[in-house]
mmCIF file of C-alpha atoms in Angstrom:
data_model
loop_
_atom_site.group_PDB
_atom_site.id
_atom_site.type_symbol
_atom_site.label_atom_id
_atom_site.label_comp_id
_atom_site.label_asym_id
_atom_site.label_seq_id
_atom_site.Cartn_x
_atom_site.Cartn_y
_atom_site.Cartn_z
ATOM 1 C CA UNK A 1 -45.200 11.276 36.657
ATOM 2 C CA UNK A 2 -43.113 8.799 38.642
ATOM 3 C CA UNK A 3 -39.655 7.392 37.598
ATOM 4 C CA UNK A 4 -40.540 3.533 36.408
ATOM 5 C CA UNK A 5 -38.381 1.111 38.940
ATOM 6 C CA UNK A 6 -35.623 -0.819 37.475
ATOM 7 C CA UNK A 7 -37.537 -4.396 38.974
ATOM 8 C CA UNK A 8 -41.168 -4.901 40.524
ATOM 9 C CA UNK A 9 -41.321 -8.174 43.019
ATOM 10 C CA UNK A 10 -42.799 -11.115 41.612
ATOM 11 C CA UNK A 11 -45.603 -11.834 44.324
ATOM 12 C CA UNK A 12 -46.031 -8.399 45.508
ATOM 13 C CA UNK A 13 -49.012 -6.177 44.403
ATOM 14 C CA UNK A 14 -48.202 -2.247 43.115
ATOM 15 C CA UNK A 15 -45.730 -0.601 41.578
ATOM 16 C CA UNK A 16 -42.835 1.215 43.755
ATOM 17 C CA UNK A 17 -43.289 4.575 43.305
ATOM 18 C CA UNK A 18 -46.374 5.261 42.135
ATOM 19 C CA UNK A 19 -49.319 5.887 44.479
ATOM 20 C CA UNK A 20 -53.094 4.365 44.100
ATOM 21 C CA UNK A 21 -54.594 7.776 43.049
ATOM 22 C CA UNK A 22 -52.255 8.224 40.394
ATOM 23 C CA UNK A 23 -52.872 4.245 39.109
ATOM 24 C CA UNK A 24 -56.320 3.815 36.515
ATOM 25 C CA UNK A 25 -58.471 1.279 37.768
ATOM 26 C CA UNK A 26 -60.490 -0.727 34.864
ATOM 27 C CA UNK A 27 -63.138 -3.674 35.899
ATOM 28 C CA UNK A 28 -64.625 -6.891 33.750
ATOM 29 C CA UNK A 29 -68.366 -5.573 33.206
ATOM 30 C CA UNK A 30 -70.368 -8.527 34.817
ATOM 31 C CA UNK A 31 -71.389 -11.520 32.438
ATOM 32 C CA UNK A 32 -68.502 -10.299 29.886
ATOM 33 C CA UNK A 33 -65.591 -11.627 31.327
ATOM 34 C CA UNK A 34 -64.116 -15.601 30.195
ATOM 35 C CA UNK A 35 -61.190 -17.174 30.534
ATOM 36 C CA UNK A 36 -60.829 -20.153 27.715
ATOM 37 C CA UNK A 37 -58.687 -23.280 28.090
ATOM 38 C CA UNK A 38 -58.692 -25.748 25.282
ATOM 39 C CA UNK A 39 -58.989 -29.135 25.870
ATOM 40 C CA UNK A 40 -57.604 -32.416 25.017
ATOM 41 C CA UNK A 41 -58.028 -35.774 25.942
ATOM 42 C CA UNK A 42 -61.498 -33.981 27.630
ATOM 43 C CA UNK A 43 -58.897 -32.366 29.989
ATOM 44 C CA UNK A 44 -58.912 -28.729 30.012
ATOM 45 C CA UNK A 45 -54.705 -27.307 29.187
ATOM 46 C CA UNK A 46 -53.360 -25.151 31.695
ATOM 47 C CA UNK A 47 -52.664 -22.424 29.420
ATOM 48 C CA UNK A 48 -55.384 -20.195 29.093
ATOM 49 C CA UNK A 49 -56.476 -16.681 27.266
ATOM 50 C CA UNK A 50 -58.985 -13.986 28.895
ATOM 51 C CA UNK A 51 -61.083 -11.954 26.929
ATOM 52 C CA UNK A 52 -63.020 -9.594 28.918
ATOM 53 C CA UNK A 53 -65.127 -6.091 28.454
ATOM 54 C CA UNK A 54 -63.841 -3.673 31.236
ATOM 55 C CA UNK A 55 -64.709 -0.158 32.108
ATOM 56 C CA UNK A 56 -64.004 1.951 34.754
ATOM 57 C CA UNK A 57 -66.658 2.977 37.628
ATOM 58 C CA UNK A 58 -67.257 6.351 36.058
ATOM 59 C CA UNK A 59 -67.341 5.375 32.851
ATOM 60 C CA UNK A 60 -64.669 7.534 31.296
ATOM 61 C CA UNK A 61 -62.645 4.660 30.510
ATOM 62 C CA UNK A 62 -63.771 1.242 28.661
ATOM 63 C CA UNK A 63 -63.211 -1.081 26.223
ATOM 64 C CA UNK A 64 -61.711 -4.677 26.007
ATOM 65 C CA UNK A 65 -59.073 -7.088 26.618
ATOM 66 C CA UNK A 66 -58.179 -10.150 24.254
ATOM 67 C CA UNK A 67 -55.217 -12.146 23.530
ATOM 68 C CA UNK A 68 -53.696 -12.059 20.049
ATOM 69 C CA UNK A 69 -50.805 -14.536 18.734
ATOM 70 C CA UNK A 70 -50.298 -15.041 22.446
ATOM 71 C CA UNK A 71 -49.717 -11.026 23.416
ATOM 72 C CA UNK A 72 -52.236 -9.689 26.035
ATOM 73 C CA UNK A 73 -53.641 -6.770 24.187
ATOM 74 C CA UNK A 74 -55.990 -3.803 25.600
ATOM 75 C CA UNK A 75 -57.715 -1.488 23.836
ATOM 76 C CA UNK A 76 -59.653 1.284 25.342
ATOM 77 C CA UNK A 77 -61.004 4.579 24.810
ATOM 78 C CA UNK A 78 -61.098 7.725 27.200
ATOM 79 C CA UNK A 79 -63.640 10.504 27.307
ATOM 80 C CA UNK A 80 -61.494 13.473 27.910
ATOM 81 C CA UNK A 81 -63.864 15.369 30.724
ATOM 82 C CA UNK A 82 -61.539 18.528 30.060
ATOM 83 C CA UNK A 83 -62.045 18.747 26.456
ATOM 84 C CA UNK A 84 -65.886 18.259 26.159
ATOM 85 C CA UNK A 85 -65.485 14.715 26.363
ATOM 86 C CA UNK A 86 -63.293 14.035 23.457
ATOM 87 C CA UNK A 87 -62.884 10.574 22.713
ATOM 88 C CA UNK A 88 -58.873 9.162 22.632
ATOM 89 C CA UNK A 89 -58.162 5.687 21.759
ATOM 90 C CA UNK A 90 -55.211 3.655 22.784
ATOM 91 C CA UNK A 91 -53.923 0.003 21.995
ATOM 92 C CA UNK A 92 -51.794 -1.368 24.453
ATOM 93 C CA UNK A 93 -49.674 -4.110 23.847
ATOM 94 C CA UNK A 94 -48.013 -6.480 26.644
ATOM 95 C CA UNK A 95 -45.294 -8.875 26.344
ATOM 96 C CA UNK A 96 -45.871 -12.243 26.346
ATOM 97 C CA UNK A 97 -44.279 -13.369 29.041
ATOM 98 C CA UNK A 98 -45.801 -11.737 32.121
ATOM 99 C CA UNK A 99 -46.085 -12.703 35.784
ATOM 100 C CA UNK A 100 -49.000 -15.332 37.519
ATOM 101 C CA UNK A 101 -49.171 -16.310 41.087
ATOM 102 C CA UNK A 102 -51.986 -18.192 42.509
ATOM 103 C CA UNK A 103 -54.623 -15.358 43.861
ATOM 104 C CA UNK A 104 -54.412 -15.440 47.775
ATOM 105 C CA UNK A 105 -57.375 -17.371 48.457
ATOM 106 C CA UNK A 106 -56.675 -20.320 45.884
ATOM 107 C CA UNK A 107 -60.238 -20.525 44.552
ATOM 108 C CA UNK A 108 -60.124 -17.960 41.906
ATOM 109 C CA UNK A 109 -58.234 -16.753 38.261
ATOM 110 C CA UNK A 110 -54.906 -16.509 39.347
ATOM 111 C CA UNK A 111 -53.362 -12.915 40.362
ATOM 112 C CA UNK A 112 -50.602 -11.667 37.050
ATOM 113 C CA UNK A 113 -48.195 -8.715 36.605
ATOM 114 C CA UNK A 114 -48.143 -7.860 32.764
ATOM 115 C CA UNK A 115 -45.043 -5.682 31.818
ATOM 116 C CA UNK A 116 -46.239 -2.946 28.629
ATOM 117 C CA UNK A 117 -44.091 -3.357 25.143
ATOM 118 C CA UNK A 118 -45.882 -0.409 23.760
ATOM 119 C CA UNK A 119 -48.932 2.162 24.264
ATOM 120 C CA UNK A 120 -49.679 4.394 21.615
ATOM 121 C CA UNK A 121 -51.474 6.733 23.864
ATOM 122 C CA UNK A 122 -50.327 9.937 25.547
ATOM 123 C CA UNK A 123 -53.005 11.454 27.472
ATOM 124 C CA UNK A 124 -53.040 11.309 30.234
ATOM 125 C CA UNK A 125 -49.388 9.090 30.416
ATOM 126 C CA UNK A 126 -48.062 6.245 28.959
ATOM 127 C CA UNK A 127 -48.254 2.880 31.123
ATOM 128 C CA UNK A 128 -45.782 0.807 31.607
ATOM 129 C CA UNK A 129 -47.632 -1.701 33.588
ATOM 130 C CA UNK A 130 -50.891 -3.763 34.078
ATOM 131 C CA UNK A 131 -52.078 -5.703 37.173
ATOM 132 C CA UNK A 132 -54.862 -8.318 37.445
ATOM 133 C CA UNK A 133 -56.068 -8.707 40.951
ATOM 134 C CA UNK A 134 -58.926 -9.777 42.909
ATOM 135 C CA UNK A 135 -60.262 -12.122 40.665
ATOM 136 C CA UNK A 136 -62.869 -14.005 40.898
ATOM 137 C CA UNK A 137 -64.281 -17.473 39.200
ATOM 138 C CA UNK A 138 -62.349 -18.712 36.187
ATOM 139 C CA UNK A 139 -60.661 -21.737 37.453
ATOM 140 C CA UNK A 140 -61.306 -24.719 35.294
ATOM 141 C CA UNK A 141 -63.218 -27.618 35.584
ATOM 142 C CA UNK A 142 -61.872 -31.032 36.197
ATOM 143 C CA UNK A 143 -63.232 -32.030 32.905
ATOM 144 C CA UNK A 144 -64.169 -30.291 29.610
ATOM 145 C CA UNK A 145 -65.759 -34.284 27.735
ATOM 146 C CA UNK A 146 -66.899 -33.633 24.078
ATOM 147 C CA UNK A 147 -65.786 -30.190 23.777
ATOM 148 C CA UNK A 148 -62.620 -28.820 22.006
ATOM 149 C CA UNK A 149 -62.976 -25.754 23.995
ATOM 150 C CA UNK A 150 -64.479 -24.430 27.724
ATOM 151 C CA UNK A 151 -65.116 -21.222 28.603
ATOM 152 C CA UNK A 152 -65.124 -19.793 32.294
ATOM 153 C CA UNK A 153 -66.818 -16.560 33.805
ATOM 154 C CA UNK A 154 -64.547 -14.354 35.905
ATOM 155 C CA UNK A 155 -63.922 -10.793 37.493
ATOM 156 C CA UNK A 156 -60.847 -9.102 38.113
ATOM 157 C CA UNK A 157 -59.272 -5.503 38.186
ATOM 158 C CA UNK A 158 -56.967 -4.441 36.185
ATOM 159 C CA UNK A 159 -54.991 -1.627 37.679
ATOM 160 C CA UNK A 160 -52.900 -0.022 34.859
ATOM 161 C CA UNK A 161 -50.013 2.012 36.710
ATOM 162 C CA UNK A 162 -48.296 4.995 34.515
ATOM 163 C CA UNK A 163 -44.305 5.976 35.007
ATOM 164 C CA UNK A 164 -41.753 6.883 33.054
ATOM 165 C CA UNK A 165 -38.185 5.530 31.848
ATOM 166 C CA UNK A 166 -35.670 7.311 33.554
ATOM 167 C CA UNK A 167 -33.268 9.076 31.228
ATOM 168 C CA UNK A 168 -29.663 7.483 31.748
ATOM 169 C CA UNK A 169 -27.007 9.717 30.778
ATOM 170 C CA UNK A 170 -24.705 7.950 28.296
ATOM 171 C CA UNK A 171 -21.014 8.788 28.883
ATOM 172 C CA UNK A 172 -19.347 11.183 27.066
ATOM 173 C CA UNK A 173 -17.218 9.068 25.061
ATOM 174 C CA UNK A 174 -13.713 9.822 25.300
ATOM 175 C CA UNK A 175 -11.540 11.871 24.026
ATOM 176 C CA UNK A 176 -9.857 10.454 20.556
ATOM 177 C CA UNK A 177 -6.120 10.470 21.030
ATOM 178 C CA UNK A 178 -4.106 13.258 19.514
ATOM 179 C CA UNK A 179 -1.829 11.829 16.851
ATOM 180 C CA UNK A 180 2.060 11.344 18.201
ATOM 181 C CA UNK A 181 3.884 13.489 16.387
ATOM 182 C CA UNK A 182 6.114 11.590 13.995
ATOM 183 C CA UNK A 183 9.669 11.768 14.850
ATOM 184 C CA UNK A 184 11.894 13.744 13.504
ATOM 185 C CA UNK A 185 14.654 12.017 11.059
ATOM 186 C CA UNK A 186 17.724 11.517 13.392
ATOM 187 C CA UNK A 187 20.279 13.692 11.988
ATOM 188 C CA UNK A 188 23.662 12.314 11.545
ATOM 189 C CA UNK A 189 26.365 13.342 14.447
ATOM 190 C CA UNK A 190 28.910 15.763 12.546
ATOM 191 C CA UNK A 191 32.561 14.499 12.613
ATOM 192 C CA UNK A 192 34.588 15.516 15.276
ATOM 193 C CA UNK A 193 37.293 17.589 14.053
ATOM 194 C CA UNK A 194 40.979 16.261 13.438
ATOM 195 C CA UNK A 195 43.067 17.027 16.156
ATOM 196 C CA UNK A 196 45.469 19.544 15.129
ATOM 197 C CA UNK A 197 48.454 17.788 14.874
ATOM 198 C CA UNK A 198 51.164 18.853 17.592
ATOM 199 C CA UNK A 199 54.032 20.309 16.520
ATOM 200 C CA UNK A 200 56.893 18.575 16.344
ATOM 201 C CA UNK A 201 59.950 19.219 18.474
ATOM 202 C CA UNK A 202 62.728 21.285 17.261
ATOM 203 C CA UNK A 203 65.705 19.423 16.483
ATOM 204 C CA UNK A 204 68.401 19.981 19.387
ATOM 205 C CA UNK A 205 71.044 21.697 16.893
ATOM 206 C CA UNK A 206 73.986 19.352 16.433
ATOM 207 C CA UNK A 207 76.964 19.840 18.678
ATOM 208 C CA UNK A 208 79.363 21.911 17.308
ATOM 209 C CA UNK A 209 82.126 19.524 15.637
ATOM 210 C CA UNK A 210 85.447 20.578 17.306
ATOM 211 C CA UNK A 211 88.346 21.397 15.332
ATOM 212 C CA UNK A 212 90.726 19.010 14.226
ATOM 213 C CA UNK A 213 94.284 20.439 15.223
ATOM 214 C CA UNK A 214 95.517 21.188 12.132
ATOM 215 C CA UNK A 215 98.728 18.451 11.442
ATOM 216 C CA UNK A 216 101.704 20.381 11.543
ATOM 217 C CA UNK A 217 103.873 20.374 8.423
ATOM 218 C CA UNK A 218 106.538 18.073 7.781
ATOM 219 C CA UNK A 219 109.805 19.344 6.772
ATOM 220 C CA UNK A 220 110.466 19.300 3.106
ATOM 221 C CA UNK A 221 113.858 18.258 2.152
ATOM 222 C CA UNK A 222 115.181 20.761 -0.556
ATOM 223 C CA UNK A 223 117.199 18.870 -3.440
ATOM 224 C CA UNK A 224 119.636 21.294 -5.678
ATOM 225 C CA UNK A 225 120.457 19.994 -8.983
ATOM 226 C CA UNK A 226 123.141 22.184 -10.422
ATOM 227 C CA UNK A 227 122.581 24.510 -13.220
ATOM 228 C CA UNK A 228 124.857 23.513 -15.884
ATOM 229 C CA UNK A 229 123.338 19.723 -15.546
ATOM 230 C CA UNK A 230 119.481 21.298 -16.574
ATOM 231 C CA UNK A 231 120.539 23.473 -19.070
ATOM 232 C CA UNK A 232 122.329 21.195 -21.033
ATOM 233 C CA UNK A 233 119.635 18.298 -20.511
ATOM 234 C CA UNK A 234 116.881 20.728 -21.948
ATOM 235 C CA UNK A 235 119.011 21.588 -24.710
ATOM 236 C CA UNK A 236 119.337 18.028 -26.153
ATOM 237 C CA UNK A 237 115.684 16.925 -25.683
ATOM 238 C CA UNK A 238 114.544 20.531 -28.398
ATOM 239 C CA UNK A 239 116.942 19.202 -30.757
ATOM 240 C CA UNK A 240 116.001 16.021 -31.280
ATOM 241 C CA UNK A 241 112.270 17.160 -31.162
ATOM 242 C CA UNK A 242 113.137 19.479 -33.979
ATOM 243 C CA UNK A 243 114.803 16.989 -36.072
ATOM 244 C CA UNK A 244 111.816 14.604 -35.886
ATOM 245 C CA UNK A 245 108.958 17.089 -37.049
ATOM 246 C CA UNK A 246 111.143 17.772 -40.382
ATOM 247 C CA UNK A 247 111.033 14.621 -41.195
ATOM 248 C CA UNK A 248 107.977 13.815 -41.361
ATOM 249 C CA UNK A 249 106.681 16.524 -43.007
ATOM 250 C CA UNK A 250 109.296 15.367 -45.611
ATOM 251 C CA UNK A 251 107.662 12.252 -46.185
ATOM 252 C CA UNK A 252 104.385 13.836 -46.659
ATOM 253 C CA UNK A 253 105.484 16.162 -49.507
ATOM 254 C CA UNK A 254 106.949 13.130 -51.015
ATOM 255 C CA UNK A 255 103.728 11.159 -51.184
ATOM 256 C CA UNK A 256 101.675 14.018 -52.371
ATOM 257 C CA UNK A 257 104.194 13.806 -55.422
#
């Protein structure tokens, strides 16, 4: 199955990338086919829904396409020819906003792109997209009197064109940051040690005091004092010392009496 391109051009036909044999082609069945406008002031609106019976030439595929709450719906069956014709229903839902340009010859439905929201089929591949081209009939008349609605006959084909989404490789996400390491507690410089003190200089020993020159004695006069002049002088002096002790202890005897 073909990748589904990232944009299809507006006014272009097809889908990149995927070939006509590979696209399911679905018709209206003849007489079942309308396109309704509504109409006011007996002018038919612009806006307008289809509702249609389609089927496919060989008649494995059929069923119908309507509008509901303003989404383009299809529902359709498919005879599996492989599996003794078993029966598979689908419901395919389109957004509501989808892509019209007038068909090329101006006189007919116009030509519309519708882009799938969802398909709950699988077999044989889920579509992504739906054409409607060369239509026929349902443009609207110029005016619709009396009626609150008009309906049209049309034909068209709806070519419904499987692919798949393309799987995108999300990055890897990157890598988480390893934690900084928390810094270590700054550790407190040791102190220097003291300079040993330097020694201090020996004291230069003292000069040697020199010696005083000694004074040289003076002469010592010599006086003589004559012999019989001491003697008699010494003599005296014991006397009288004699004489004075007796006395006194004399007058101590007498006042102890």
């Amino acid at each position: 199955m073909p990748v589904c391109p990232d944009q299809v051009p507006v006014t272009e036909t097809g889908v990149p990338g995927v070939s006509d044999d590979q696209r399911l082609e679905i018709s209206t069945q003849k007489g079942k086919a309308f396109r309704t406008f509504d109409c006011i002031n007996d002018k038919p609106v612009p806006y307008s829904e289809y509702n249609a019976k389609i089927s496919d030439i060989k008649g494995d595929w059929w069923g119908e396409m309507f509008y509901q709450d303003g989404f383009p719906i299809f529902k359709l069956n498919w005879a599996d020819p492989y599996n003794d014709d078993k029966v598979y229903s689908r419901t395919i839902i389109s957004f509501k906003e989808f892509v019209e340009v007038p068909s090329p010859d101006g006189t007919s439905a116009p030509w519309a792109r519708y882009p799938i929201m969802s398909d709950d089929g699988t077999r044989p591949g889920a579509f992504k997209y739906v054409e409607r081209t060369e239509t026929r009939g349902g443009l609207p008349p110029e005016s619709c009197a009396g009626q609150r609605q008009v309906q049209v006959p049309f034909e068209a084909y709806f070519y419904f064109y499987p692919c798949r989404e393309e799987k995108k490789e999300e990055p890897m996400p990157a890598p988480e940051p390893e934690p900084e390491p928390e810094p270590e507690p700054e550790q407190e410089p040791s102190p220097e040690p003291s300079p040993e003190p330097e020694p201090s200089p020996e004291p230069e020993p003292s000069p040697e005091p020199e010696p005083e020159p000694t004074p040289e004695p003076e002469p010592v006069e010599v006086t003589t004092t004559p012999v019989d002049s001491i003697s008699s002088t010494s003599t005296e002096s014991s006397a009288s010392a004699i004489v004075s002790s007796a006395l006194a202890m004399a007058t101590l005897v007498m006042m102890a009496m």
